[in-house]
Amino acid sequence: MSHIIVNANRSAGVINKNIYGHFSEHLGRCIYGGLANADGTLRTDVVAALKELHVPVLRWPGGCFADTYHWMDGVGPKAQRKTIVNTNWGGVTEDNAFGTHEFMALCRELGCEPYISGNVGSGTVQEFSDWVEYCNMPGRSPMADLRRKNGQEAPFNVRYWGIGNETWGGGGNMRPEFYADLCRQYSSFLRSYSPDLKPFRIACGASEDDYNWTRRVVESAGRVIDAISLHYYTIPGDNWGVKGSATEFDRDIFYHTLYRTLWMEELIENHSRIIRRFAKGRDIGLAVDEWGTWYDVEPGTNPGFLFQQNTMRDALVAAVNLNIFNNHCDTVIMANIAQMVNVLQAMVLTDGDKLLLTPTYHVFRMYREHQDARQLETYAETRLLGSEAEPVPDLHVSASEGADGTLLVTAVNLSDTDACPAQVLLTGRKAGAVTAETLAGAPAAHNTFAAPDHVHPLPLEVRCTDSGFAAQLPPCSVTAFRVRTE
Ligand code: AHR
């Protein structure tokens, strides 16, 4: 029997709902064929499925694409929009049918906040500042008038702005000192057009453990930003050349993937410490605005499209990362899984008119009540799995308390073979009715267009005890307990 303690008397704070954010890039079939049709209109079946996730925030238009994107190409009559080449992703033609207005329509439909990643790599300060004016100016101005001419009277009120993407690499190959100066400059012209809307400025942060980048940017530009980003992808291979298959892997690779994903916790703790140390008392958050698994593309698909399958291994990766973000809600203010549809660790895969929900989708649905809830301290008694060099705990947990007093306890059983009899001990609250659902299957289990519902959540039997409740967590599973308190 493993014990999990949920202590309602201690909390790291409120879980920012934006931790449950997503990312959509003009990459492969994420936009065209995924979120939208070829003419830029929304794909209603995909959007309807995504609504269930209560998406809080959506990042767009990239990624690497953002640093080649000129927003004016994507507004105005579609027939007159410029056709460009997507030089980052497959060299395909981009006709800009999906631009700012279409993205805002998508956010409106999903009920989420837009997060625009501005072009610092190949754009100008003027272009960036015009985009902000176009989106946010309520009165008369050249850009607001252009927006009206293009059919939108009210401002879009975009709060979240990213100042460049991966500027240390594909976004400009910059040194941190150079980027920090640019960030200061761009930030100065990221104006507020209404007292009710102060733009939230997210600086381009580090990849993985490039702590020097975080330090230099925060040291020099910390005064003019509200958050700094972090990108970390889980790849099972040991280098970017050999990443490994999404569906064909052995036990060692399964545990190696989980070991690699658990590194997220150390990255967050170290970057957060550096931010605190060099922010000179300013409150600067950490936005993990790209994370997720990255495998070799599905055989026979365009290598530039990053289309991969999604298994129970991905469900575990998603659940572990979301638990980590919840437990670090004092510094993680946003996270955006890469990416929403058809690219990397997607929620939804499409094939023509067909659509399937991935195991990762189900995890986001099961975790959605963590959004804006009060995080509760948890402790899990664990056994170590994997190898001596790369140990992985068998249990990974987070918990929160919603405004109505309902607790959500999310527990991952990382063992590929063993069920975990778990006893949850509740401190500071008394459990009333408890229900649970679990997503379980073999590590490589996944949904296909022929069998789209092979992996889906099922109810799990829970037994109430004097001090909490108990359940048998299936091997390789993610479980959500909803606990009414008395
Ligand atoms: O998500 C795919 C790519 O990964 C993004 O475009 C880029 O920012 C990162 O390298």
mmCIF file of C-alpha atoms in Angstrom, residues 32 86 116 131 204 222 284 312 367 426:
data_model
loop_
_atom_site.group_PDB
_atom_site.id
_atom_site.type_symbol
_atom_site.label_atom_id
_atom_site.label_comp_id
_atom_site.label_asym_id
_atom_site.label_seq_id
_atom_site.Cartn_x
_atom_site.Cartn_y
_atom_site.Cartn_z
ATOM 1 C CA TYR A 32 -4.615 24.379 -42.080
ATOM 2 C CA ASN A 86 7.146 28.850 -44.752
ATOM 3 C CA ILE A 116 0.771 36.674 -29.658
ATOM 4 C CA TRP A 131 0.402 45.138 -34.331
ATOM 5 C CA CYS A 204 12.270 35.099 -24.778
ATOM 6 C CA GLY A 222 13.984 42.519 -15.877
ATOM 7 C CA ILE A 284 8.740 38.089 -12.854
ATOM 8 C CA MET A 312 -0.199 6.342 -22.904
ATOM 9 C CA TYR A 367 -7.038 18.007 -15.013
ATOM 10 C CA LEU A 426 -6.474 13.958 3.911
#
